[in-house]
mmCIF file of C-alpha atoms and ligand atoms in Angstrom:
data_model
loop_
_atom_site.group_PDB
_atom_site.id
_atom_site.type_symbol
_atom_site.label_atom_id
_atom_site.label_comp_id
_atom_site.label_asym_id
_atom_site.label_seq_id
_atom_site.Cartn_x
_atom_site.Cartn_y
_atom_site.Cartn_z
ATOM 1 C CA MET A 1 17.029 50.841 -31.697
ATOM 2 C CA ALA A 2 18.375 47.345 -31.093
ATOM 3 C CA TYR A 3 20.227 47.147 -27.809
ATOM 4 C CA LYS A 4 20.893 44.346 -25.373
ATOM 5 C CA LEU A 5 19.408 44.231 -21.894
ATOM 6 C CA PHE A 6 21.696 43.542 -18.952
ATOM 7 C CA ILE A 7 19.021 44.712 -16.510
ATOM 8 C CA PRO A 8 17.718 42.038 -14.122
ATOM 9 C CA GLY A 9 14.618 41.319 -16.133
ATOM 10 C CA PRO A 10 13.385 41.300 -18.744
ATOM 11 C CA ILE A 11 16.642 40.085 -20.237
ATOM 12 C CA ALA A 12 17.874 39.321 -23.736
ATOM 13 C CA VAL A 13 15.898 36.618 -25.552
ATOM 14 C CA SER A 14 17.684 34.391 -28.065
ATOM 15 C CA GLU A 15 16.825 34.170 -31.765
ATOM 16 C CA LYS A 16 16.024 30.490 -31.243
ATOM 17 C CA THR A 17 13.468 31.361 -28.558
ATOM 18 C CA LEU A 18 11.920 34.092 -30.704
ATOM 19 C CA ARG A 19 11.622 31.682 -33.631
ATOM 20 C CA ALA A 20 10.001 29.077 -31.388
ATOM 21 C CA MET A 21 7.254 31.592 -30.578
ATOM 22 C CA ALA A 22 6.437 32.140 -34.238
ATOM 23 C CA GLN A 23 4.627 28.848 -34.755
ATOM 24 C CA PRO A 24 1.002 28.363 -35.825
ATOM 25 C CA MET A 25 -1.612 28.436 -33.069
ATOM 26 C CA ILE A 26 -3.208 25.289 -31.728
ATOM 27 C CA GLY A 27 -6.432 25.016 -29.767
ATOM 28 C CA HIS A 28 -5.858 24.940 -26.029
ATOM 29 C CA ARG A 29 -8.295 22.033 -25.663
ATOM 30 C CA SER A 30 -6.733 20.060 -28.529
ATOM 31 C CA THR A 31 -4.720 16.860 -28.257
ATOM 32 C CA ASP A 32 -1.755 18.823 -29.669
ATOM 33 C CA PHE A 33 -1.883 21.158 -26.686
ATOM 34 C CA VAL A 34 -2.212 18.306 -24.210
ATOM 35 C CA ALA A 35 0.868 16.697 -25.768
ATOM 36 C CA LEU A 36 2.785 19.984 -25.519
ATOM 37 C CA TYR A 37 1.734 20.571 -21.895
ATOM 38 C CA GLN A 38 2.538 17.048 -20.801
ATOM 39 C CA ALA A 39 5.914 17.030 -22.572
ATOM 40 C CA LEU A 40 7.006 20.009 -20.448
ATOM 41 C CA GLN A 41 6.220 18.469 -17.088
ATOM 42 C CA PRO A 42 9.174 16.096 -16.532
ATOM 43 C CA GLU A 43 11.772 18.772 -17.298
ATOM 44 C CA LEU A 44 9.910 21.393 -15.218
ATOM 45 C CA GLN A 45 9.631 18.977 -12.298
ATOM 46 C CA THR A 46 13.375 18.349 -12.507
ATOM 47 C CA LEU A 47 14.094 22.074 -12.416
ATOM 48 C CA PHE A 48 11.689 22.594 -9.502
ATOM 49 C CA GLY A 49 13.024 19.520 -7.695
ATOM 50 C CA THR A 50 9.498 18.261 -7.163
ATOM 51 C CA LYS A 51 7.129 15.398 -7.788
ATOM 52 C CA ASP A 52 4.201 17.820 -7.672
ATOM 53 C CA ALA A 53 2.679 19.326 -10.790
ATOM 54 C CA VAL A 54 4.115 22.529 -12.217
ATOM 55 C CA TYR A 55 1.248 24.839 -13.193
ATOM 56 C CA ILE A 56 1.576 27.242 -16.086
ATOM 57 C CA SER A 57 -0.067 30.593 -15.440
ATOM 58 C CA THR A 58 -0.646 33.244 -18.083
ATOM 59 C CA SER A 59 0.348 36.196 -15.948
ATOM 60 C CA SER A 60 3.507 37.697 -14.634
ATOM 61 C CA ALA A 61 4.853 36.270 -11.379
ATOM 62 C CA TRP A 62 2.779 38.659 -9.274
ATOM 63 C CA GLY A 63 -0.399 36.998 -10.484
ATOM 64 C CA ALA A 64 0.718 33.691 -8.988
ATOM 65 C CA MET A 65 2.094 35.464 -5.903
ATOM 66 C CA GLU A 66 -1.196 37.229 -5.198
ATOM 67 C CA GLY A 67 -3.058 34.032 -6.062
ATOM 68 C CA SER A 68 -1.042 32.130 -3.465
ATOM 69 C CA ILE A 69 -2.125 34.570 -0.756
ATOM 70 C CA ARG A 70 -5.757 34.136 -1.773
ATOM 71 C CA ASN A 71 -5.475 30.344 -1.867
ATOM 72 C CA VAL A 72 -3.780 29.561 1.437
ATOM 73 C CA VAL A 73 -4.006 32.404 3.973
ATOM 74 C CA LYS A 74 -6.904 31.855 6.353
ATOM 75 C CA ALA A 75 -5.585 33.193 9.677
ATOM 76 C CA LYS A 76 -2.476 35.355 9.255
ATOM 77 C CA VAL A 77 0.543 35.591 6.980
ATOM 78 C CA LEU A 78 4.090 36.614 7.885
ATOM 79 C CA ASN A 79 5.685 38.703 5.112
ATOM 80 C CA CYS A 80 9.497 38.674 5.258
ATOM 81 C CA MET A 81 10.707 41.975 3.791
ATOM 82 C CA ASN A 82 14.213 42.957 2.722
ATOM 83 C CA GLY A 83 13.807 44.792 -0.576
ATOM 84 C CA ALA A 84 11.319 46.212 -3.060
ATOM 85 C CA PHE A 85 9.740 42.931 -4.184
ATOM 86 C CA SER A 86 9.422 41.358 -0.735
ATOM 87 C CA ASP A 87 8.156 44.671 0.733
ATOM 88 C CA LYS A 88 5.408 44.691 -1.879
ATOM 89 C CA TRP A 89 4.153 41.327 -0.691
ATOM 90 C CA TYR A 90 2.962 42.840 2.608
ATOM 91 C CA ASP A 91 0.981 45.437 0.674
ATOM 92 C CA VAL A 92 -0.508 42.708 -1.549
ATOM 93 C CA SER A 93 -1.525 40.638 1.506
ATOM 94 C CA LEU A 94 -3.388 43.630 2.960
ATOM 95 C CA ARG A 95 -5.019 44.406 -0.382
ATOM 96 C CA CYS A 96 -6.310 40.826 -0.448
ATOM 97 C CA GLY A 97 -7.949 41.531 2.913
ATOM 98 C CA LYS A 98 -5.635 39.243 4.885
ATOM 99 C CA GLN A 99 -4.211 39.636 8.366
ATOM 100 C CA ALA A 100 -0.497 40.187 7.802
ATOM 101 C CA THR A 101 2.617 40.995 9.800
ATOM 102 C CA ALA A 102 5.656 42.737 8.326
ATOM 103 C CA LEU A 103 9.002 41.256 9.353
ATOM 104 C CA LYS A 104 11.455 43.881 8.153
ATOM 105 C CA PHE A 105 15.164 43.752 7.480
ATOM 106 C CA GLU A 106 17.397 46.482 6.094
ATOM 107 C CA TRP A 107 17.630 46.489 2.303
ATOM 108 C CA GLY A 108 20.731 44.496 1.374
ATOM 109 C CA GLN A 109 20.416 42.243 4.413
ATOM 110 C CA PRO A 110 19.186 38.663 4.027
ATOM 111 C CA VAL A 111 16.111 37.335 5.852
ATOM 112 C CA ASP A 112 17.341 36.108 9.240
ATOM 113 C CA PRO A 113 16.141 32.565 10.069
ATOM 114 C CA GLU A 114 16.240 33.235 13.833
ATOM 115 C CA ALA A 115 14.058 36.318 13.480
ATOM 116 C CA VAL A 116 11.604 34.211 11.463
ATOM 117 C CA ARG A 117 11.634 31.546 14.183
ATOM 118 C CA ALA A 118 10.996 34.098 16.928
ATOM 119 C CA GLU A 119 8.053 35.619 15.053
ATOM 120 C CA LEU A 120 6.436 32.335 14.012
ATOM 121 C CA ALA A 121 6.798 31.085 17.603
ATOM 122 C CA LYS A 122 4.396 33.836 18.705
ATOM 123 C CA GLY A 123 1.706 31.729 17.007
ATOM 124 C CA GLY A 124 -1.352 32.490 14.894
ATOM 125 C CA TYR A 125 0.413 32.211 11.527
ATOM 126 C CA ASP A 126 -0.717 29.854 8.804
ATOM 127 C CA ALA A 127 1.479 31.119 5.952
ATOM 128 C CA ILE A 128 4.754 32.896 5.251
ATOM 129 C CA THR A 129 6.078 34.702 2.177
ATOM 130 C CA LEU A 130 9.750 34.775 1.316
ATOM 131 C CA ILE A 131 11.855 35.918 -1.590
ATOM 132 C CA HIS A 132 14.927 33.812 -2.225
ATOM 133 C CA ASN A 133 16.773 36.320 -4.387
ATOM 134 C CA GLU A 134 15.794 39.957 -3.722
ATOM 135 C CA THR A 135 16.359 41.345 -7.193
ATOM 136 C CA SER A 136 16.156 44.987 -6.068
ATOM 137 C CA THR A 137 19.212 44.657 -3.814
ATOM 138 C CA GLY A 138 21.007 41.624 -5.292
ATOM 139 C CA CYS A 139 20.722 39.832 -1.956
ATOM 140 C CA MET A 140 20.169 36.104 -1.684
ATOM 141 C CA SER A 141 18.792 34.671 1.562
ATOM 142 C CA ASP A 142 19.794 31.250 2.887
ATOM 143 C CA LEU A 143 16.770 29.234 1.791
ATOM 144 C CA GLU A 144 18.019 26.002 3.328
ATOM 145 C CA ALA A 145 18.379 27.569 6.787
ATOM 146 C CA LEU A 146 15.056 29.400 6.446
ATOM 147 C CA MET A 147 13.153 26.306 5.389
ATOM 148 C CA ALA A 148 14.720 24.297 8.238
ATOM 149 C CA VAL A 149 13.067 26.789 10.616
ATOM 150 C CA ILE A 150 9.749 27.024 8.765
ATOM 151 C CA ARG A 151 9.365 23.232 8.573
ATOM 152 C CA GLN A 152 9.163 23.215 12.378
ATOM 153 C CA PHE A 153 5.817 25.053 12.177
ATOM 154 C CA PRO A 154 3.490 22.525 10.551
ATOM 155 C CA ASP A 155 0.533 24.940 10.227
ATOM 156 C CA VAL A 156 2.580 27.402 8.206
ATOM 157 C CA ILE A 157 2.366 27.128 4.414
ATOM 158 C CA SER A 158 5.544 28.458 2.802
ATOM 159 C CA ILE A 159 5.178 30.644 -0.283
ATOM 160 C CA VAL A 160 8.583 31.127 -1.861
ATOM 161 C CA ASP A 161 9.406 33.461 -4.741
ATOM 162 C CA VAL A 162 12.373 32.155 -6.726
ATOM 163 C CA VAL A 163 11.561 34.454 -9.631
ATOM 164 C CA SER A 164 15.080 35.701 -10.271
ATOM 165 C CA SER A 165 17.085 32.665 -9.113
ATOM 166 C CA PHE A 166 15.138 29.757 -10.614
ATOM 167 C CA SER A 167 17.216 27.556 -12.954
ATOM 168 C CA ALA A 168 20.473 29.381 -12.103
ATOM 169 C CA LEU A 169 21.187 27.238 -9.063
ATOM 170 C CA SER A 170 19.651 24.153 -7.506
ATOM 171 C CA ILE A 171 16.486 24.896 -5.480
ATOM 172 C CA PRO A 172 15.054 21.478 -4.595
ATOM 173 C CA LYS A 173 11.445 22.240 -3.628
ATOM 174 C CA ASP A 174 10.464 18.887 -2.138
ATOM 175 C CA LYS A 175 13.701 18.377 -0.259
ATOM 176 C CA LEU A 176 13.484 21.845 1.297
ATOM 177 C CA GLY A 177 9.801 21.368 2.093
ATOM 178 C CA ILE A 178 8.643 24.406 0.136
ATOM 179 C CA ASP A 179 4.858 24.381 -0.301
ATOM 180 C CA ILE A 180 4.482 26.901 -3.090
ATOM 181 C CA MET A 181 7.380 27.811 -5.342
ATOM 182 C CA ILE A 182 6.898 30.509 -7.959
ATOM 183 C CA THR A 183 8.929 31.811 -10.875
ATOM 184 C CA GLY A 184 8.421 33.970 -13.933
ATOM 185 C CA SER A 185 9.514 33.753 -17.540
ATOM 186 C CA GLN A 186 11.533 36.952 -18.091
ATOM 187 C CA LYS A 187 14.285 36.449 -15.534
ATOM 188 C CA ALA A 188 16.770 33.577 -15.466
ATOM 189 C CA LEU A 189 14.762 31.561 -18.009
ATOM 190 C CA ALA A 190 15.420 34.261 -20.618
ATOM 191 C CA LEU A 191 11.927 34.142 -22.094
ATOM 192 C CA PRO A 192 9.766 37.165 -22.842
ATOM 193 C CA PRO A 193 7.497 38.275 -19.963
ATOM 194 C CA GLY A 194 3.973 36.931 -19.551
ATOM 195 C CA LEU A 195 4.268 33.488 -18.027
ATOM 196 C CA ALA A 196 4.485 32.357 -14.410
ATOM 197 C CA LEU A 197 5.298 28.834 -13.278
ATOM 198 C CA LEU A 198 4.298 27.519 -9.894
ATOM 199 C CA SER A 199 4.389 24.226 -8.079
ATOM 200 C CA VAL A 200 2.045 23.609 -5.162
ATOM 201 C CA SER A 201 2.258 20.912 -2.482
ATOM 202 C CA LYS A 202 -0.611 18.608 -1.491
ATOM 203 C CA ARG A 203 -0.701 20.410 1.872
ATOM 204 C CA ALA A 204 -1.232 23.758 0.170
ATOM 205 C CA LEU A 205 -3.905 22.319 -2.148
ATOM 206 C CA ASP A 206 -5.723 20.906 0.873
ATOM 207 C CA ARG A 207 -5.557 24.286 2.595
ATOM 208 C CA ALA A 208 -7.060 25.924 -0.490
ATOM 209 C CA THR A 209 -10.044 23.561 -0.385
ATOM 210 C CA GLY A 210 -11.086 25.098 2.921
ATOM 211 C CA ILE A 211 -10.956 28.685 1.683
ATOM 212 C CA GLN A 212 -13.979 30.132 -0.110
ATOM 213 C CA GLU A 213 -12.654 33.375 -1.618
ATOM 214 C CA ARG A 214 -9.950 31.933 -3.844
ATOM 215 C CA GLY A 215 -11.304 33.653 -6.927
ATOM 216 C CA TYR A 216 -11.178 31.873 -10.259
ATOM 217 C CA TYR A 217 -8.166 32.872 -12.338
ATOM 218 C CA PHE A 218 -5.512 31.735 -9.847
ATOM 219 C CA ASP A 219 -7.525 29.050 -8.061
ATOM 220 C CA PHE A 220 -5.168 26.178 -7.237
ATOM 221 C CA GLN A 221 -8.015 23.664 -7.477
ATOM 222 C CA GLU A 222 -8.733 24.837 -11.035
ATOM 223 C CA PHE A 223 -5.050 24.549 -11.920
ATOM 224 C CA GLN A 224 -4.861 21.041 -10.475
ATOM 225 C CA LYS A 225 -8.082 19.807 -12.104
ATOM 226 C CA ASN A 226 -6.975 21.065 -15.511
ATOM 227 C CA HIS A 227 -3.436 19.831 -15.023
ATOM 228 C CA GLU A 228 -4.759 16.321 -14.634
ATOM 229 C CA ASN A 229 -6.134 16.683 -18.175
ATOM 230 C CA GLY A 230 -2.942 18.263 -19.548
ATOM 231 C CA MET A 231 -4.481 21.726 -19.736
ATOM 232 C CA THR A 232 -4.649 25.134 -18.101
ATOM 233 C CA PRO A 233 -7.827 26.658 -16.596
ATOM 234 C CA SER A 234 -8.160 29.388 -19.240
ATOM 235 C CA THR A 235 -6.586 30.065 -22.636
ATOM 236 C CA PRO A 236 -2.826 30.223 -22.053
ATOM 237 C CA VAL A 237 -0.195 32.286 -23.837
ATOM 238 C CA ILE A 238 0.646 29.525 -26.302
ATOM 239 C CA PRO A 239 3.611 31.296 -28.000
ATOM 240 C CA LEU A 240 5.361 31.539 -24.642
ATOM 241 C CA ILE A 241 4.693 27.880 -23.994
ATOM 242 C CA TYR A 242 6.395 27.062 -27.306
ATOM 243 C CA ALA A 243 9.272 29.248 -26.138
ATOM 244 C CA LEU A 244 9.383 27.452 -22.797
ATOM 245 C CA LYS A 245 9.618 24.113 -24.580
ATOM 246 C CA SER A 246 12.521 25.387 -26.651
ATOM 247 C CA LYS A 247 14.267 26.754 -23.545
ATOM 248 C CA LEU A 248 13.834 23.509 -21.611
ATOM 249 C CA GLU A 249 15.536 21.716 -24.511
ATOM 250 C CA ASP A 250 18.432 24.206 -24.283
ATOM 251 C CA ILE A 251 18.730 23.644 -20.535
ATOM 252 C CA LYS A 252 18.682 19.887 -20.961
ATOM 253 C CA SER A 253 21.400 19.924 -23.605
ATOM 254 C CA GLU A 254 23.653 22.244 -21.574
ATOM 255 C CA GLY A 255 23.142 20.106 -18.463
ATOM 256 C CA LEU A 256 22.011 21.453 -15.097
ATOM 257 C CA GLU A 257 25.381 21.334 -13.378
ATOM 258 C CA ALA A 258 27.037 23.140 -16.291
ATOM 259 C CA ARG A 259 24.256 25.734 -16.255
ATOM 260 C CA TYR A 260 24.651 26.356 -12.523
ATOM 261 C CA ALA A 261 28.449 26.575 -12.863
ATOM 262 C CA ARG A 262 28.158 29.020 -15.765
ATOM 263 C CA HIS A 263 25.933 31.375 -13.751
ATOM 264 C CA ALA A 264 28.293 31.268 -10.751
ATOM 265 C CA ARG A 265 31.345 31.876 -12.943
ATOM 266 C CA LEU A 266 29.905 34.789 -14.937
ATOM 267 C CA ASN A 267 28.523 36.358 -11.775
ATOM 268 C CA LYS A 268 31.984 36.255 -10.232
ATOM 269 C CA THR A 269 33.600 37.676 -13.359
ATOM 270 C CA VAL A 270 31.371 40.761 -13.130
ATOM 271 C CA ARG A 271 31.843 41.060 -9.366
ATOM 272 C CA ASP A 272 35.639 40.788 -9.572
ATOM 273 C CA TRP A 273 35.711 43.437 -12.295
ATOM 274 C CA ALA A 274 33.680 45.900 -10.199
ATOM 275 C CA LEU A 275 35.578 45.248 -6.983
ATOM 276 C CA ALA A 276 38.849 45.874 -8.821
ATOM 277 C CA LYS A 277 37.410 49.212 -9.989
ATOM 278 C CA GLY A 278 36.649 50.138 -6.382
ATOM 279 C CA PHE A 279 32.879 49.539 -6.282
ATOM 280 C CA LYS A 280 31.321 47.553 -3.435
ATOM 281 C CA VAL A 281 28.705 44.811 -3.426
ATOM 282 C CA PHE A 282 25.503 46.255 -1.938
ATOM 283 C CA ALA A 283 24.328 43.012 -0.285
ATOM 284 C CA LYS A 284 25.722 41.743 2.993
ATOM 285 C CA GLU A 285 28.984 39.855 2.522
ATOM 286 C CA GLY A 286 28.385 36.256 1.521
ATOM 287 C CA HIS A 287 24.790 36.954 0.414
ATOM 288 C CA GLY A 288 25.376 38.329 -3.066
ATOM 289 C CA SER A 289 23.001 37.001 -5.713
ATOM 290 C CA VAL A 290 24.319 34.560 -8.330
ATOM 291 C CA THR A 291 22.113 35.932 -11.119
ATOM 292 C CA LEU A 292 22.897 39.619 -10.834
ATOM 293 C CA ASN A 293 25.243 41.978 -9.071
ATOM 294 C CA CYS A 294 23.997 45.069 -7.298
ATOM 295 C CA PHE A 295 26.911 47.418 -6.657
ATOM 296 C CA ALA A 296 26.958 50.477 -4.414
ATOM 297 C CA ASN A 297 27.914 53.478 -6.529
ATOM 298 C CA THR A 298 30.816 54.196 -4.172
ATOM 299 C CA LEU A 299 32.755 56.019 -6.897
ATOM 300 C CA GLY A 300 29.915 58.481 -7.414
ATOM 301 C CA TYR A 301 29.399 58.101 -11.151
ATOM 302 C CA ASP A 302 26.496 59.819 -12.855
ATOM 303 C CA LEU A 303 24.579 56.614 -13.585
ATOM 304 C CA PRO A 304 22.023 58.047 -16.049
ATOM 305 C CA ALA A 305 24.986 59.464 -18.019
ATOM 306 C CA LEU A 306 26.704 56.064 -17.915
ATOM 307 C CA ASN A 307 23.626 54.321 -19.245
ATOM 308 C CA LYS A 308 23.249 56.925 -21.985
ATOM 309 C CA ILE A 309 26.788 56.175 -23.204
ATOM 310 C CA LEU A 310 26.269 52.413 -22.890
ATOM 311 C CA LYS A 311 23.085 52.596 -24.918
ATOM 312 C CA SER A 312 24.228 54.975 -27.656
ATOM 313 C CA LYS A 313 27.792 53.706 -28.151
ATOM 314 C CA HIS A 314 27.701 50.093 -26.998
ATOM 315 C CA ASN A 315 24.083 49.065 -27.659
ATOM 316 C CA LEU A 316 23.470 47.781 -24.182
ATOM 317 C CA VAL A 317 21.658 48.817 -21.022
ATOM 318 C CA ILE A 318 22.321 48.121 -17.341
ATOM 319 C CA ASP A 319 20.103 49.117 -14.425
ATOM 320 C CA GLY A 320 20.641 52.362 -12.554
ATOM 321 C CA GLY A 321 19.123 51.251 -9.231
ATOM 322 C CA TYR A 322 15.637 50.166 -8.145
ATOM 323 C CA GLY A 323 13.223 52.372 -6.209
ATOM 324 C CA LYS A 324 14.915 54.149 -3.334
ATOM 325 C CA LEU A 325 18.315 52.819 -4.504
ATOM 326 C CA LYS A 326 18.121 54.712 -7.823
ATOM 327 C CA GLY A 327 21.429 56.481 -8.483
ATOM 328 C CA LYS A 328 22.941 54.903 -5.360
ATOM 329 C CA THR A 329 23.418 51.452 -6.850
ATOM 330 C CA PHE A 330 23.600 49.849 -10.260
ATOM 331 C CA ARG A 331 22.666 46.324 -11.202
ATOM 332 C CA ILE A 332 24.047 44.039 -13.886
ATOM 333 C CA SER A 333 22.322 40.779 -14.773
ATOM 334 C CA ASN A 334 24.165 37.616 -15.727
ATOM 335 C CA MET A 335 20.974 35.613 -16.142
ATOM 336 C CA GLY A 336 19.894 33.539 -19.076
ATOM 337 C CA ASP A 337 22.103 32.789 -22.052
ATOM 338 C CA GLU A 338 25.189 34.877 -21.208
ATOM 339 C CA THR A 339 28.585 33.345 -21.928
ATOM 340 C CA ASP A 340 32.201 34.121 -21.036
ATOM 341 C CA ALA A 341 32.449 35.946 -24.367
ATOM 342 C CA THR A 342 29.320 38.099 -23.919
ATOM 343 C CA ILE A 343 30.335 39.026 -20.366
ATOM 344 C CA ALA A 344 33.871 39.887 -21.530
ATOM 345 C CA ALA A 345 32.344 42.157 -24.192
ATOM 346 C CA LEU A 346 30.074 43.735 -21.577
ATOM 347 C CA ILE A 347 33.056 44.477 -19.340
ATOM 348 C CA ALA A 348 35.037 46.013 -22.200
ATOM 349 C CA SER A 349 32.043 48.261 -22.922
ATOM 350 C CA LEU A 350 31.703 49.192 -19.253
ATOM 351 C CA ASP A 351 35.411 50.088 -19.038
ATOM 352 C CA SER A 352 35.183 52.246 -22.110
ATOM 353 C CA ALA A 353 31.941 53.938 -21.052
ATOM 354 C CA LEU A 354 33.117 54.596 -17.483
ATOM 355 C CA SER A 355 36.221 56.367 -18.798
ATOM 356 C CA GLU A 356 33.869 58.947 -20.376
ATOM 357 C CA THR A 357 31.284 59.103 -17.578
ATOM 358 C CA PRO A 358 31.231 62.187 -15.358
ATOM 359 C CA LYS A 359 30.968 61.900 -11.586
ATOM 360 C CA ALA A 360 27.605 63.050 -10.285
ATOM 361 C CA ALA A 361 27.526 66.337 -8.385
ATOM 362 C CA ALA A 362 27.710 65.481 -4.691
HETATM 363 C C1 PLP B 1 10.759 40.474 -11.242
HETATM 364 C C2 PLP B 1 10.407 39.961 -9.906
HETATM 365 C C3 PLP B 1 9.083 39.838 -9.467
HETATM 366 C C4 PLP B 1 7.909 40.373 -10.225
HETATM 367 O O1 PLP B 1 7.734 39.803 -11.397
HETATM 368 P P1 PLP B 1 6.603 40.310 -12.413
HETATM 369 O O2 PLP B 1 6.965 39.504 -13.571
HETATM 370 O O3 PLP B 1 6.790 41.784 -12.613
HETATM 371 O O4 PLP B 1 5.306 39.978 -11.800
HETATM 372 C C5 PLP B 1 8.852 39.274 -8.238
HETATM 373 N N1 PLP B 1 9.843 38.870 -7.458
HETATM 374 C C6 PLP B 1 11.121 38.986 -7.826
HETATM 375 C C7 PLP B 1 12.182 38.509 -6.899
HETATM 376 C C8 PLP B 1 11.437 39.524 -9.052
HETATM 377 O O5 PLP B 1 12.723 39.637 -9.429
#
């Protein structure tokens, strides 16, 4: 049954991380917990590029994403949509009872800063949602250019999902002026699912104060109040916090620049392999993700058959396309702890499996 995940989340979790989770429980109001929580902050703040607190939420990323909508949208939110995850955010805004506008781009295209400017300039917006790295299409938007536009609209609180890019490249929250930056545990951090991390600006906290229906579980004020005591609002998933501590030690010992370079290099190795085979990158040229590759299935392989061979003969799994791209694209993650050696082994397996894979009936 043991096989390795090369899907873009959840991804393979190291033995060291799994061992870190298997430690005795501590009370979440104990001094031991406070010490654990506070020890994580400096390293998390470095990774987020922020002086603000980094809150630890026991939920998947969507909990913090929905919570952000509830905490800061009073008038109207602009949802930038260019793939399955960003499309969902419009739906979530409506389900939270908010006024929302959908700003749509073709799947595979990045979010266009000028289109964002034109829409925000119409007025009435007090928040915007953006996904840096659209995992469903492997498309990365230009966050620097987008934030340069958004910063010109001082009423607009920026809510930025960096779920599948966080820690794989530098995303300096304070420098870019991001108000709310959100990630999850099971993507580039290579932890099991169940934990979201978010950092919230003073501006966004102040906005939340003026909004009544923030709920409790994701209330920013609750997070901040508890943070100041080295705690979380409710009982957190302590094993994952042990795992996070272990992972932050790994990241520190590798060094950030080396970590970023490793992700870029392994990503390119996979891309070069596929391009040489005759596949094409699905995302617009120059906007390919650094943490995964999404390839158009231009050679017409039967992707379920490919995955069956990969799983049974090579003990690994890739992704056969998300949502409406199922069968039309395939995605390969290079997030987390992958190395030149593990990616070389993956490519050897892919070569072998493809040689046995039938082409799908047209
Ligand atoms: C995986 C993912 C999410 C959703 O994360 P959950 O952990 O399922 O809540 C959101 N955004 C992006 C970009 C993702 O890759």
